[in-house]
Each structure stands twice: as C-alpha cells, then as structure tokens.
Amino acid sequence: MSDQAKFQKMLEVLLLLDCQYGRTIAELSERFEISQRTVYRYLDTFKHVGFVIENNNGYFKIDKENTTVQEISHLLHFSEEEAFILSKAIHSIDDTDALKNKLVRKLYSLYDFDRVIHAIAKKEESENIYTLLQAIKQQKQVVLQSYKSGNSKNIRDRIVEPIDFTINYTGVWCFDVEDGLNKVFKTSRIKNVSLLEQVWKHKPQHKKGIIDIFRIQSFEPISVQLELSLVAYNLIVEEYPLSEKYITKVTDTLYQLDCEVGNFLGVGRFVLGLPGEVKIIGPQALKDYAQERLKDTFI
C-alpha cells in the first residue's frame, strides 16, 4: 500500500471513530479490509498525535471532552454553501500566488472526500448511510426497511436504487423500483438499509432533482426572476450565499436575480418577508402565489 493510500485509510478510520457509540476492532478491520493488528497500530498513532481514544467494553471512539483538537466532522465536512464561500475567497487571491494553488488543492481534496459516516450523530443513521454509500458505489439495489412515509402516512419496506445524497446527507435521491419514480427518501425515516445482490436495472431512468438556493428540493425546477433593492440583495446574499451566482447588478442600488427554484415555498417566503424591497418580474404563477399568500395573511 502506498503512503498516500495508507494515509487516506487512516483518515477514514479516524473519521469513523468520531461517533457516539464507538466501533469494535473487528468492525474496523472488516470494513477497511485491514488486519486487527493494523487497527491497533492506527489507534496508537492517533493517541500519539493528541487524540484521546476511549475504550468502552471493546467499543472505541474519540473522547471529544479530553481530546485537544476540534470535532473532526466540523473540521473536514463542507456543505455546498461553505465550499462556495471558501472557494470564492480563495479565488480572489492573485493567480500567480503559490499559496492560492495550495489552498485550492486542499479545499477540493476535502470537498470530494468520502466523509459521510462521521457527519451523522446517531449510530443507526450512520450505519444506514454507509450502506447506501456502498450501494451507490457498487450500483446495487437496497431495501429501505420500515420506511416512514410523510406523504402516504404508512410504514413499509421500499426497494430502491440509491443515486446520490442531498445536502448534509439528510436525504437520498433514489429510483423507487415499485413506483417507477425518482424520489427523495429522508435518512432519519429509514429503520434499516439492506444491501441486495441485485444490480441497478433502471439506470437510464435515474434522475436527480435540484436543491435550489432556498434549500428546497424538487424534480421540476421553475425559472424565476426577481428585482432586488440593496436591502434585499444584502439579505439574500447573507442568508443564502449560493444566490450570489445568479444575481446581476443593474445599478448601485438595484439588482436582478435569475435562478431556478424547486417550488414557490422558499422564494415566496423571501419575497413576502421583504415588502417593498422585492419585485417579482416572473413568472406570473409566482405573482399569483404571493397574492394568495397575502390574502391568507390578512383573513
């Protein structure tokens, strides 16, 4: 194993130890395909550099109260918004600066790194997300056992082909084999995930929806155009950083937003929250939606 591969493997083990309940030596050995002796050697290395490894009846985890470093998940995990802000700051450095190139490489290596497991606090969700990640990599079907549906109000197993995770892994885009539809399944509503031997059968039908700048998910994006005052511009950039990519400056005090949204819930809430500061240019359906919400407010 090369030094780079060994270092990545150690990082993955360290990230998995950043959990609530701990991991056994056998579990780490099997998951990362390394000997138990190697796992113990990794633990000794972590202790040597300042991590306190807690052993609770054979379950090992990082003792965050006594460890001198910050929570690993906070150090290594970037949401899309955080990555965008960091990327923008880095790219503002002069192109000839050697430090810029180094920072860019570090940012993207962290942003693209597999760090699903450590971002989840509950052990049950962590295990489910790990299984879903393997299914995506291996292009296999899974059973979402006892899934609690918010739409149909029932609890039952679902056979799906997982495609990708949403922001912060709170949901997973999947193709529902039974319904023949692409959907988002909330990871917190899954009791257990069972990996099947059956490979994907419906890959040409896979479709991942969007998550708009207001963090609304949808498979049918709607184009909207807003005219923003300086006040509205400052607020939307502060609250929804990704919006800046879709804003054009008209004058020093006037801006225009052209983007796609999942539905009118997020953008409507923003518009109605800033009376007199936002003008809806289009579509007409958004104008009608805002009018209806205003009527509901005053009835």
PDB file of C-alpha atoms in Angstrom:
ATOM      1  CA  MET A   1       0.000   0.000   0.000  1.00  0.00           C
ATOM      2  CA  SER A   2       1.385   3.413  -0.978  1.00  0.00           C
ATOM      3  CA  ASP A   3       1.929   6.099   1.650  1.00  0.00           C
ATOM      4  CA  GLN A   4      -0.943   8.142   0.183  1.00  0.00           C
ATOM      5  CA  ALA A   5      -3.343   5.177   0.288  1.00  0.00           C
ATOM      6  CA  LYS A   6      -2.234   4.351   3.832  1.00  0.00           C
ATOM      7  CA  PHE A   7      -2.796   7.951   4.949  1.00  0.00           C
ATOM      8  CA  GLN A   8      -6.275   8.018   3.394  1.00  0.00           C
ATOM      9  CA  LYS A   9      -7.127   4.723   5.096  1.00  0.00           C
ATOM     10  CA  MET A  10      -6.019   6.119   8.457  1.00  0.00           C
ATOM     11  CA  LEU A  11      -8.151   9.218   7.912  1.00  0.00           C
ATOM     12  CA  GLU A  12     -11.173   7.069   7.125  1.00  0.00           C
ATOM     13  CA  VAL A  13     -10.668   5.047  10.309  1.00  0.00           C
ATOM     14  CA  LEU A  14     -10.243   8.241  12.332  1.00  0.00           C
ATOM     15  CA  LEU A  15     -13.427   9.715  10.880  1.00  0.00           C
ATOM     16  CA  LEU A  16     -15.382   6.573  11.741  1.00  0.00           C
ATOM     17  CA  LEU A  17     -14.208   6.848  15.358  1.00  0.00           C
ATOM     18  CA  ASP A  18     -15.810  10.298  15.515  1.00  0.00           C
ATOM     19  CA  CYS A  19     -19.161   8.810  16.562  1.00  0.00           C
ATOM     20  CA  GLN A  20     -21.485   8.493  19.517  1.00  0.00           C
ATOM     21  CA  TYR A  21     -21.351   4.792  20.366  1.00  0.00           C
ATOM     22  CA  GLY A  22     -17.919   3.586  19.287  1.00  0.00           C
ATOM     23  CA  ARG A  23     -16.618   0.887  16.925  1.00  0.00           C
ATOM     24  CA  THR A  24     -15.139  -2.541  17.606  1.00  0.00           C
ATOM     25  CA  ILE A  25     -11.722  -3.593  16.362  1.00  0.00           C
ATOM     26  CA  ALA A  26     -13.325  -6.391  14.334  1.00  0.00           C
ATOM     27  CA  GLU A  27     -15.753  -3.946  12.709  1.00  0.00           C
ATOM     28  CA  LEU A  28     -12.967  -1.563  11.691  1.00  0.00           C
ATOM     29  CA  SER A  29     -10.831  -4.428  10.438  1.00  0.00           C
ATOM     30  CA  GLU A  30     -13.620  -5.845   8.260  1.00  0.00           C
ATOM     31  CA  ARG A  31     -14.876  -2.524   6.938  1.00  0.00           C
ATOM     32  CA  PHE A  32     -11.475  -1.246   5.813  1.00  0.00           C
ATOM     33  CA  GLU A  33     -10.054  -4.643   4.881  1.00  0.00           C
ATOM     34  CA  ILE A  34      -7.055  -4.346   7.179  1.00  0.00           C
ATOM     35  CA  SER A  35      -5.791  -6.642   9.929  1.00  0.00           C
ATOM     36  CA  GLN A  36      -6.820  -6.112  13.542  1.00  0.00           C
ATOM     37  CA  ARG A  37      -3.160  -5.582  14.329  1.00  0.00           C
ATOM     38  CA  THR A  38      -3.112  -2.685  11.857  1.00  0.00           C
ATOM     39  CA  VAL A  39      -6.196  -1.198  13.527  1.00  0.00           C
ATOM     40  CA  TYR A  40      -4.453  -1.239  16.899  1.00  0.00           C
ATOM     41  CA  ARG A  41      -1.408   0.392  15.297  1.00  0.00           C
ATOM     42  CA  TYR A  42      -3.625   3.148  13.893  1.00  0.00           C
ATOM     43  CA  LEU A  43      -5.146   3.728  17.334  1.00  0.00           C
ATOM     44  CA  ASP A  44      -1.677   4.083  18.840  1.00  0.00           C
ATOM     45  CA  THR A  45      -0.798   6.643  16.147  1.00  0.00           C
ATOM     46  CA  PHE A  46      -3.944   8.659  16.872  1.00  0.00           C
ATOM     47  CA  LYS A  47      -3.112   8.708  20.570  1.00  0.00           C
ATOM     48  CA  HIS A  48       0.454   9.791  19.816  1.00  0.00           C
ATOM     49  CA  VAL A  49      -0.722  12.906  17.906  1.00  0.00           C
ATOM     50  CA  GLY A  50      -3.110  14.046  20.619  1.00  0.00           C
ATOM     51  CA  PHE A  51      -6.385  12.159  20.241  1.00  0.00           C
ATOM     52  CA  VAL A  52      -7.822  10.505  23.329  1.00  0.00           C
ATOM     53  CA  ILE A  53      -9.316   7.159  22.313  1.00  0.00           C
ATOM     54  CA  GLU A  54     -11.987   5.887  24.690  1.00  0.00           C
ATOM     55  CA  ASN A  55     -12.500   2.119  25.097  1.00  0.00           C
ATOM     56  CA  ASN A  56     -15.939   1.223  26.434  1.00  0.00           C
ATOM     57  CA  ASN A  57     -16.205  -2.581  26.676  1.00  0.00           C
ATOM     58  CA  GLY A  58     -14.453  -3.066  23.359  1.00  0.00           C
ATOM     59  CA  TYR A  59     -16.122  -0.133  21.570  1.00  0.00           C
ATOM     60  CA  PHE A  60     -13.571   2.510  20.619  1.00  0.00           C
ATOM     61  CA  LYS A  61     -14.299   6.158  19.874  1.00  0.00           C
ATOM     62  CA  ILE A  62     -12.710   9.589  20.174  1.00  0.00           C
ATOM     63  CA  ASP A  63     -13.149  11.174  23.612  1.00  0.00           C
ATOM     64  CA  LYS A  64     -14.046  14.703  22.499  1.00  0.00           C
ATOM     65  CA  GLU A  65     -14.101  16.158  26.004  1.00  0.00           C
ATOM     66  CA  ASN A  66     -10.465  15.342  26.625  1.00  0.00           C
ATOM     67  CA  THR A  67      -9.089  15.462  23.066  1.00  0.00           C
ATOM     68  CA  THR A  68      -7.252  18.700  22.331  1.00  0.00           C
ATOM     69  CA  VAL A  69      -8.495  19.022  18.737  1.00  0.00           C
ATOM     70  CA  GLN A  70     -11.871  20.237  17.497  1.00  0.00           C
ATOM     71  CA  GLU A  71     -14.604  17.857  16.357  1.00  0.00           C
ATOM     72  CA  ILE A  72     -13.310  16.193  13.202  1.00  0.00           C
ATOM     73  CA  SER A  73     -16.603  16.407  11.352  1.00  0.00           C
ATOM     74  CA  HIS A  74     -16.582  20.178  11.788  1.00  0.00           C
ATOM     75  CA  LEU A  75     -13.022  20.345  10.524  1.00  0.00           C
ATOM     76  CA  LEU A  76     -13.377  18.198   7.410  1.00  0.00           C
ATOM     77  CA  HIS A  77     -17.001  18.487   6.322  1.00  0.00           C
ATOM     78  CA  PHE A  78     -18.077  21.218   3.905  1.00  0.00           C
ATOM     79  CA  SER A  79     -21.615  21.865   2.785  1.00  0.00           C
ATOM     80  CA  GLU A  80     -22.086  23.254  -0.736  1.00  0.00           C
ATOM     81  CA  GLU A  81     -22.580  26.754   0.681  1.00  0.00           C
ATOM     82  CA  GLU A  82     -19.443  26.570   2.818  1.00  0.00           C
ATOM     83  CA  ALA A  83     -17.393  25.263  -0.101  1.00  0.00           C
ATOM     84  CA  PHE A  84     -18.713  28.061  -2.330  1.00  0.00           C
ATOM     85  CA  ILE A  85     -17.789  30.751   0.203  1.00  0.00           C
ATOM     86  CA  LEU A  86     -14.316  29.293   0.746  1.00  0.00           C
ATOM     87  CA  SER A  87     -13.770  28.836  -2.977  1.00  0.00           C
ATOM     88  CA  LYS A  88     -14.767  32.438  -3.659  1.00  0.00           C
ATOM     89  CA  ALA A  89     -12.370  33.707  -1.008  1.00  0.00           C
ATOM     90  CA  ILE A  90      -9.513  31.556  -2.292  1.00  0.00           C
ATOM     91  CA  HIS A  91     -10.036  32.530  -5.930  1.00  0.00           C
ATOM     92  CA  SER A  92      -9.887  36.222  -5.014  1.00  0.00           C
ATOM     93  CA  ILE A  93      -6.157  35.737  -4.401  1.00  0.00           C
ATOM     94  CA  ASP A  94      -3.884  36.726  -7.288  1.00  0.00           C
ATOM     95  CA  ASP A  95      -3.485  33.903  -9.833  1.00  0.00           C
ATOM     96  CA  THR A  96       0.292  33.927  -9.543  1.00  0.00           C
ATOM     97  CA  ASP A  97       0.241  33.312  -5.814  1.00  0.00           C
ATOM     98  CA  ALA A  98       1.612  29.840  -4.999  1.00  0.00           C
ATOM     99  CA  LEU A  99      -0.382  29.793  -1.764  1.00  0.00           C
ATOM    100  CA  LYS A 100      -3.611  30.041  -3.777  1.00  0.00           C
ATOM    101  CA  ASN A 101      -2.881  26.844  -5.707  1.00  0.00           C
ATOM    102  CA  LYS A 102      -2.089  25.016  -2.489  1.00  0.00           C
ATOM    103  CA  LEU A 103      -5.334  26.177  -0.854  1.00  0.00           C
ATOM    104  CA  VAL A 104      -7.378  25.208  -3.913  1.00  0.00           C
ATOM    105  CA  ARG A 105      -5.952  21.681  -3.866  1.00  0.00           C
ATOM    106  CA  LYS A 106      -6.688  21.328  -0.156  1.00  0.00           C
ATOM    107  CA  LEU A 107     -10.235  22.603  -0.489  1.00  0.00           C
ATOM    108  CA  TYR A 108     -11.203  20.296  -3.319  1.00  0.00           C
ATOM    109  CA  SER A 109      -9.495  17.271  -1.806  1.00  0.00           C
ATOM    110  CA  LEU A 110     -11.567  17.744   1.338  1.00  0.00           C
ATOM    111  CA  TYR A 111     -14.768  18.595  -0.503  1.00  0.00           C
ATOM    112  CA  ASP A 112     -14.607  15.476  -2.687  1.00  0.00           C
ATOM    113  CA  PHE A 113     -13.529  13.147   0.124  1.00  0.00           C
ATOM    114  CA  ASP A 114     -15.861  10.384   1.374  1.00  0.00           C
ATOM    115  CA  ARG A 115     -16.894  11.700   4.803  1.00  0.00           C
ATOM    116  CA  VAL A 116     -20.489  10.592   5.106  1.00  0.00           C
ATOM    117  CA  ILE A 117     -20.235   8.487   8.230  1.00  0.00           C
ATOM    118  CA  HIS A 118     -18.762  10.962  10.697  1.00  0.00           C
ATOM    119  CA  ALA A 119     -21.316  13.653   9.836  1.00  0.00           C
ATOM    120  CA  ILE A 120     -24.163  11.666  11.415  1.00  0.00           C
ATOM    121  CA  ALA A 121     -24.598  11.640  15.197  1.00  0.00           C
ATOM    122  CA  LYS A 122     -26.895   8.637  15.580  1.00  0.00           C
ATOM    123  CA  LYS A 123     -25.316   5.234  15.125  1.00  0.00           C
ATOM    124  CA  GLU A 124     -28.376   3.840  13.330  1.00  0.00           C
ATOM    125  CA  GLU A 125     -28.368   6.581  10.688  1.00  0.00           C
ATOM    126  CA  SER A 126     -24.607   6.291  10.339  1.00  0.00           C
ATOM    127  CA  GLU A 127     -24.853   2.592   9.502  1.00  0.00           C
ATOM    128  CA  ASN A 128     -27.693   3.173   7.034  1.00  0.00           C
ATOM    129  CA  ILE A 129     -25.846   5.944   5.245  1.00  0.00           C
ATOM    130  CA  TYR A 130     -22.707   3.835   4.989  1.00  0.00           C
ATOM    131  CA  THR A 131     -24.736   1.024   3.371  1.00  0.00           C
ATOM    132  CA  LEU A 132     -26.373   3.490   0.967  1.00  0.00           C
ATOM    133  CA  LEU A 133     -22.950   4.865   0.057  1.00  0.00           C
ATOM    134  CA  GLN A 134     -21.710   1.370  -0.784  1.00  0.00           C
ATOM    135  CA  ALA A 135     -24.838   0.706  -2.851  1.00  0.00           C
ATOM    136  CA  ILE A 136     -24.241   3.872  -4.866  1.00  0.00           C
ATOM    137  CA  LYS A 137     -20.601   2.962  -5.474  1.00  0.00           C
ATOM    138  CA  GLN A 138     -21.450  -0.637  -6.427  1.00  0.00           C
ATOM    139  CA  GLN A 139     -24.633   0.353  -8.320  1.00  0.00           C
ATOM    140  CA  LYS A 140     -26.802  -2.082  -6.379  1.00  0.00           C
ATOM    141  CA  GLN A 141     -30.377  -2.049  -5.161  1.00  0.00           C
ATOM    142  CA  VAL A 142     -31.260  -1.796  -1.471  1.00  0.00           C
ATOM    143  CA  VAL A 143     -34.270  -2.338   0.743  1.00  0.00           C
ATOM    144  CA  LEU A 144     -35.257   0.641   2.892  1.00  0.00           C
ATOM    145  CA  GLN A 145     -36.778  -1.323   5.742  1.00  0.00           C
ATOM    146  CA  SER A 146     -39.814   0.081   7.598  1.00  0.00           C
ATOM    147  CA  TYR A 147     -39.599   3.444   5.852  1.00  0.00           C
ATOM    148  CA  LYS A 148     -41.937   6.028   7.436  1.00  0.00           C
ATOM    149  CA  SER A 149     -43.526   7.932   4.558  1.00  0.00           C
ATOM    150  CA  GLY A 150     -44.615  11.509   5.172  1.00  0.00           C
ATOM    151  CA  ASN A 151     -46.840  11.508   2.077  1.00  0.00           C
ATOM    152  CA  SER A 152     -48.697   8.180   2.239  1.00  0.00           C
ATOM    153  CA  LYS A 153     -48.586   8.091   6.066  1.00  0.00           C
ATOM    154  CA  ASN A 154     -47.601   4.417   6.147  1.00  0.00           C
ATOM    155  CA  ILE A 155     -44.607   2.330   7.194  1.00  0.00           C
ATOM    156  CA  ARG A 156     -43.334  -0.354   4.827  1.00  0.00           C
ATOM    157  CA  ASP A 157     -40.253  -1.660   3.019  1.00  0.00           C
ATOM    158  CA  ARG A 158     -39.138   0.035  -0.213  1.00  0.00           C
ATOM    159  CA  ILE A 159     -36.862  -1.482  -2.860  1.00  0.00           C
ATOM    160  CA  VAL A 160     -34.901   1.364  -4.418  1.00  0.00           C
ATOM    161  CA  GLU A 161     -31.800   2.194  -6.435  1.00  0.00           C
ATOM    162  CA  PRO A 162     -29.964   4.928  -4.488  1.00  0.00           C
ATOM    163  CA  ILE A 163     -28.449   7.645  -6.691  1.00  0.00           C
ATOM    164  CA  ASP A 164     -26.941  10.389  -4.533  1.00  0.00           C
ATOM    165  CA  PHE A 165     -27.277  12.206  -1.202  1.00  0.00           C
ATOM    166  CA  THR A 166     -28.825  15.594  -0.575  1.00  0.00           C
ATOM    167  CA  ILE A 167     -27.095  18.356   1.420  1.00  0.00           C
ATOM    168  CA  ASN A 168     -25.667  17.066   4.721  1.00  0.00           C
ATOM    169  CA  TYR A 169     -26.976  13.561   3.888  1.00  0.00           C
ATOM    170  CA  THR A 170     -30.419  14.254   5.367  1.00  0.00           C
ATOM    171  CA  GLY A 171     -31.977  12.605   2.314  1.00  0.00           C
ATOM    172  CA  VAL A 172     -31.058  10.338  -0.566  1.00  0.00           C
ATOM    173  CA  TRP A 173     -32.188  10.573  -4.191  1.00  0.00           C
ATOM    174  CA  CYS A 174     -33.496   7.152  -5.247  1.00  0.00           C
ATOM    175  CA  PHE A 175     -35.349   5.422  -8.053  1.00  0.00           C
ATOM    176  CA  ASP A 176     -38.322   3.622  -6.477  1.00  0.00           C
ATOM    177  CA  VAL A 177     -38.494   0.235  -8.234  1.00  0.00           C
ATOM    178  CA  GLU A 178     -42.148  -0.334  -7.289  1.00  0.00           C
ATOM    179  CA  ASP A 179     -43.495   3.071  -8.353  1.00  0.00           C
ATOM    180  CA  GLY A 180     -41.050   3.642 -11.194  1.00  0.00           C
ATOM    181  CA  LEU A 181     -40.394   7.171  -9.931  1.00  0.00           C
ATOM    182  CA  ASN A 182     -37.392   9.155  -8.690  1.00  0.00           C
ATOM    183  CA  LYS A 183     -37.868  10.353  -5.119  1.00  0.00           C
ATOM    184  CA  VAL A 184     -36.086  11.759  -2.090  1.00  0.00           C
ATOM    185  CA  PHE A 185     -36.139   9.487   0.970  1.00  0.00           C
ATOM    186  CA  LYS A 186     -35.313  11.020   4.358  1.00  0.00           C
ATOM    187  CA  THR A 187     -32.488   9.095   6.044  1.00  0.00           C
ATOM    188  CA  SER A 188     -33.981   9.692   9.504  1.00  0.00           C
ATOM    189  CA  ARG A 189     -37.135   7.793   8.473  1.00  0.00           C
ATOM    190  CA  ILE A 190     -35.296   4.601   7.478  1.00  0.00           C
ATOM    191  CA  LYS A 191     -35.186   1.890  10.144  1.00  0.00           C
ATOM    192  CA  ASN A 192     -32.512  -0.154   8.380  1.00  0.00           C
ATOM    193  CA  VAL A 193     -30.901  -0.476   4.942  1.00  0.00           C
ATOM    194  CA  SER A 194     -30.314  -3.922   3.452  1.00  0.00           C
ATOM    195  CA  LEU A 195     -27.880  -4.160   0.536  1.00  0.00           C
ATOM    196  CA  LEU A 196     -29.125  -6.532  -2.198  1.00  0.00           C
ATOM    197  CA  GLU A 197     -27.104  -8.537  -4.698  1.00  0.00           C
ATOM    198  CA  GLN A 198     -29.318  -7.218  -7.498  1.00  0.00           C
ATOM    199  CA  VAL A 199     -27.551  -4.525  -9.522  1.00  0.00           C
ATOM    200  CA  TRP A 200     -29.316  -1.432 -10.880  1.00  0.00           C
ATOM    201  CA  LYS A 201     -31.886  -2.272 -13.570  1.00  0.00           C
ATOM    202  CA  HIS A 202     -33.224   1.225 -14.233  1.00  0.00           C
ATOM    203  CA  LYS A 203     -30.127   3.427 -14.573  1.00  0.00           C
ATOM    204  CA  PRO A 204     -31.383   5.198 -17.752  1.00  0.00           C
ATOM    205  CA  GLN A 205     -34.404   6.350 -15.745  1.00  0.00           C
ATOM    206  CA  HIS A 206     -32.372   7.745 -12.865  1.00  0.00           C
ATOM    207  CA  LYS A 207     -32.897  11.442 -12.345  1.00  0.00           C
ATOM    208  CA  LYS A 208     -31.585  13.582  -9.523  1.00  0.00           C
ATOM    209  CA  GLY A 209     -33.596  16.676  -8.742  1.00  0.00           C
ATOM    210  CA  ILE A 210     -32.327  20.085  -7.722  1.00  0.00           C
ATOM    211  CA  ILE A 211     -31.896  21.781  -4.392  1.00  0.00           C
ATOM    212  CA  ASP A 212     -32.472  25.468  -5.013  1.00  0.00           C
ATOM    213  CA  ILE A 213     -30.761  28.428  -3.380  1.00  0.00           C
ATOM    214  CA  PHE A 214     -33.519  28.479  -0.753  1.00  0.00           C
ATOM    215  CA  ARG A 215     -32.736  24.802   0.059  1.00  0.00           C
ATOM    216  CA  ILE A 216     -35.981  23.455  -1.447  1.00  0.00           C
ATOM    217  CA  GLN A 217     -35.821  20.079  -3.252  1.00  0.00           C
ATOM    218  CA  SER A 218     -37.640  19.359  -6.494  1.00  0.00           C
ATOM    219  CA  PHE A 219     -37.543  17.354  -9.722  1.00  0.00           C
ATOM    220  CA  GLU A 220     -39.312  20.095 -11.710  1.00  0.00           C
ATOM    221  CA  PRO A 221     -37.404  23.395 -11.368  1.00  0.00           C
ATOM    222  CA  ILE A 222     -39.183  26.658 -12.088  1.00  0.00           C
ATOM    223  CA  SER A 223     -37.382  29.713 -13.502  1.00  0.00           C
ATOM    224  CA  VAL A 224     -37.964  32.900 -11.502  1.00  0.00           C
ATOM    225  CA  GLN A 225     -36.803  36.488 -11.878  1.00  0.00           C
ATOM    226  CA  LEU A 226     -36.769  38.994  -9.043  1.00  0.00           C
ATOM    227  CA  GLU A 227     -35.789  42.649  -8.826  1.00  0.00           C
ATOM    228  CA  LEU A 228     -33.967  43.318  -5.571  1.00  0.00           C
ATOM    229  CA  SER A 229     -33.321  46.521  -3.673  1.00  0.00           C
ATOM    230  CA  LEU A 230     -29.968  46.960  -1.957  1.00  0.00           C
ATOM    231  CA  VAL A 231     -31.567  45.794   1.306  1.00  0.00           C
ATOM    232  CA  ALA A 232     -32.977  42.663  -0.333  1.00  0.00           C
ATOM    233  CA  TYR A 233     -29.673  41.982  -2.102  1.00  0.00           C
ATOM    234  CA  ASN A 234     -27.686  42.157   1.131  1.00  0.00           C
ATOM    235  CA  LEU A 235     -30.141  39.894   2.964  1.00  0.00           C
ATOM    236  CA  ILE A 236     -30.364  37.195   0.298  1.00  0.00           C
ATOM    237  CA  VAL A 237     -26.579  37.004  -0.091  1.00  0.00           C
ATOM    238  CA  GLU A 238     -26.134  36.750   3.680  1.00  0.00           C
ATOM    239  CA  GLU A 239     -28.884  34.170   4.253  1.00  0.00           C
ATOM    240  CA  TYR A 240     -28.496  32.190   1.003  1.00  0.00           C
ATOM    241  CA  PRO A 241     -24.867  32.530  -0.184  1.00  0.00           C
ATOM    242  CA  LEU A 242     -25.367  30.444  -3.344  1.00  0.00           C
ATOM    243  CA  SER A 243     -27.768  33.096  -4.650  1.00  0.00           C
ATOM    244  CA  GLU A 244     -24.850  35.388  -5.492  1.00  0.00           C
ATOM    245  CA  LYS A 245     -24.029  33.255  -8.535  1.00  0.00           C
ATOM    246  CA  TYR A 246     -27.396  34.164 -10.060  1.00  0.00           C
ATOM    247  CA  ILE A 247     -27.530  37.894  -9.291  1.00  0.00           C
ATOM    248  CA  THR A 248     -26.737  40.664 -11.770  1.00  0.00           C
ATOM    249  CA  LYS A 249     -26.035  44.235 -10.707  1.00  0.00           C
ATOM    250  CA  VAL A 250     -28.266  46.765 -12.516  1.00  0.00           C
ATOM    251  CA  THR A 251     -27.290  49.895 -10.579  1.00  0.00           C
ATOM    252  CA  ASP A 252     -25.608  50.566  -7.246  1.00  0.00           C
ATOM    253  CA  THR A 253     -28.966  50.085  -5.502  1.00  0.00           C
ATOM    254  CA  LEU A 254     -30.760  47.693  -7.844  1.00  0.00           C
ATOM    255  CA  TYR A 255     -30.092  44.013  -8.606  1.00  0.00           C
ATOM    256  CA  GLN A 256     -31.764  41.194 -10.530  1.00  0.00           C
ATOM    257  CA  LEU A 257     -31.969  37.535  -9.540  1.00  0.00           C
ATOM    258  CA  ASP A 258     -32.445  34.899 -12.270  1.00  0.00           C
ATOM    259  CA  CYS A 259     -32.488  31.328 -10.997  1.00  0.00           C
ATOM    260  CA  GLU A 260     -34.458  28.085 -10.763  1.00  0.00           C
ATOM    261  CA  VAL A 261     -36.436  27.102  -7.681  1.00  0.00           C
ATOM    262  CA  GLY A 262     -37.950  23.813  -6.575  1.00  0.00           C
ATOM    263  CA  ASN A 263     -41.323  25.380  -5.791  1.00  0.00           C
ATOM    264  CA  PHE A 264     -42.639  28.715  -4.574  1.00  0.00           C
ATOM    265  CA  LEU A 265     -42.378  27.967  -0.848  1.00  0.00           C
ATOM    266  CA  GLY A 266     -38.820  29.198  -0.263  1.00  0.00           C
ATOM    267  CA  VAL A 267     -38.761  32.097  -2.731  1.00  0.00           C
ATOM    268  CA  GLY A 268     -42.292  33.111  -1.698  1.00  0.00           C
ATOM    269  CA  ARG A 269     -41.289  33.287   1.942  1.00  0.00           C
ATOM    270  CA  PHE A 270     -38.341  35.517   0.995  1.00  0.00           C
ATOM    271  CA  VAL A 271     -40.465  37.850  -1.154  1.00  0.00           C
ATOM    272  CA  LEU A 272     -43.293  38.198   1.380  1.00  0.00           C
ATOM    273  CA  GLY A 273     -40.796  38.804   4.178  1.00  0.00           C
ATOM    274  CA  LEU A 274     -39.468  41.942   2.472  1.00  0.00           C
ATOM    275  CA  PRO A 275     -42.476  44.047   1.400  1.00  0.00           C
ATOM    276  CA  GLY A 276     -41.454  46.889  -0.883  1.00  0.00           C
ATOM    277  CA  GLU A 277     -37.901  45.560  -1.294  1.00  0.00           C
ATOM    278  CA  VAL A 278     -38.530  42.786  -3.850  1.00  0.00           C
ATOM    279  CA  LYS A 279     -40.406  42.969  -7.140  1.00  0.00           C
ATOM    280  CA  ILE A 280     -41.485  39.779  -8.926  1.00  0.00           C
ATOM    281  CA  ILE A 281     -40.630  40.010 -12.613  1.00  0.00           C
ATOM    282  CA  GLY A 282     -41.771  36.497 -13.416  1.00  0.00           C
ATOM    283  CA  PRO A 283     -43.354  34.082 -13.728  1.00  0.00           C
ATOM    284  CA  GLN A 284     -46.999  35.069 -13.358  1.00  0.00           C
ATOM    285  CA  ALA A 285     -47.584  31.955 -11.281  1.00  0.00           C
ATOM    286  CA  LEU A 286     -45.232  33.299  -8.600  1.00  0.00           C
ATOM    287  CA  LYS A 287     -47.107  36.633  -8.589  1.00  0.00           C
ATOM    288  CA  ASP A 288     -50.392  34.735  -8.146  1.00  0.00           C
ATOM    289  CA  TYR A 289     -48.860  32.631  -5.356  1.00  0.00           C
ATOM    290  CA  ALA A 290     -47.678  35.750  -3.499  1.00  0.00           C
ATOM    291  CA  GLN A 291     -51.112  37.389  -3.862  1.00  0.00           C
ATOM    292  CA  GLU A 292     -52.856  34.322  -2.459  1.00  0.00           C
ATOM    293  CA  ARG A 293     -50.491  34.158   0.496  1.00  0.00           C
ATOM    294  CA  LEU A 294     -51.098  37.844   1.209  1.00  0.00           C
ATOM    295  CA  LYS A 295     -54.849  37.225   1.227  1.00  0.00           C
ATOM    296  CA  ASP A 296     -54.403  34.327   3.621  1.00  0.00           C
ATOM    297  CA  THR A 297     -52.305  36.530   5.900  1.00  0.00           C
ATOM    298  CA  PHE A 298     -54.962  39.184   6.324  1.00  0.00           C
ATOM    299  CA  ILE A 299     -58.033  36.923   6.523  1.00  0.00           C
TER     300      ILE A 299
END
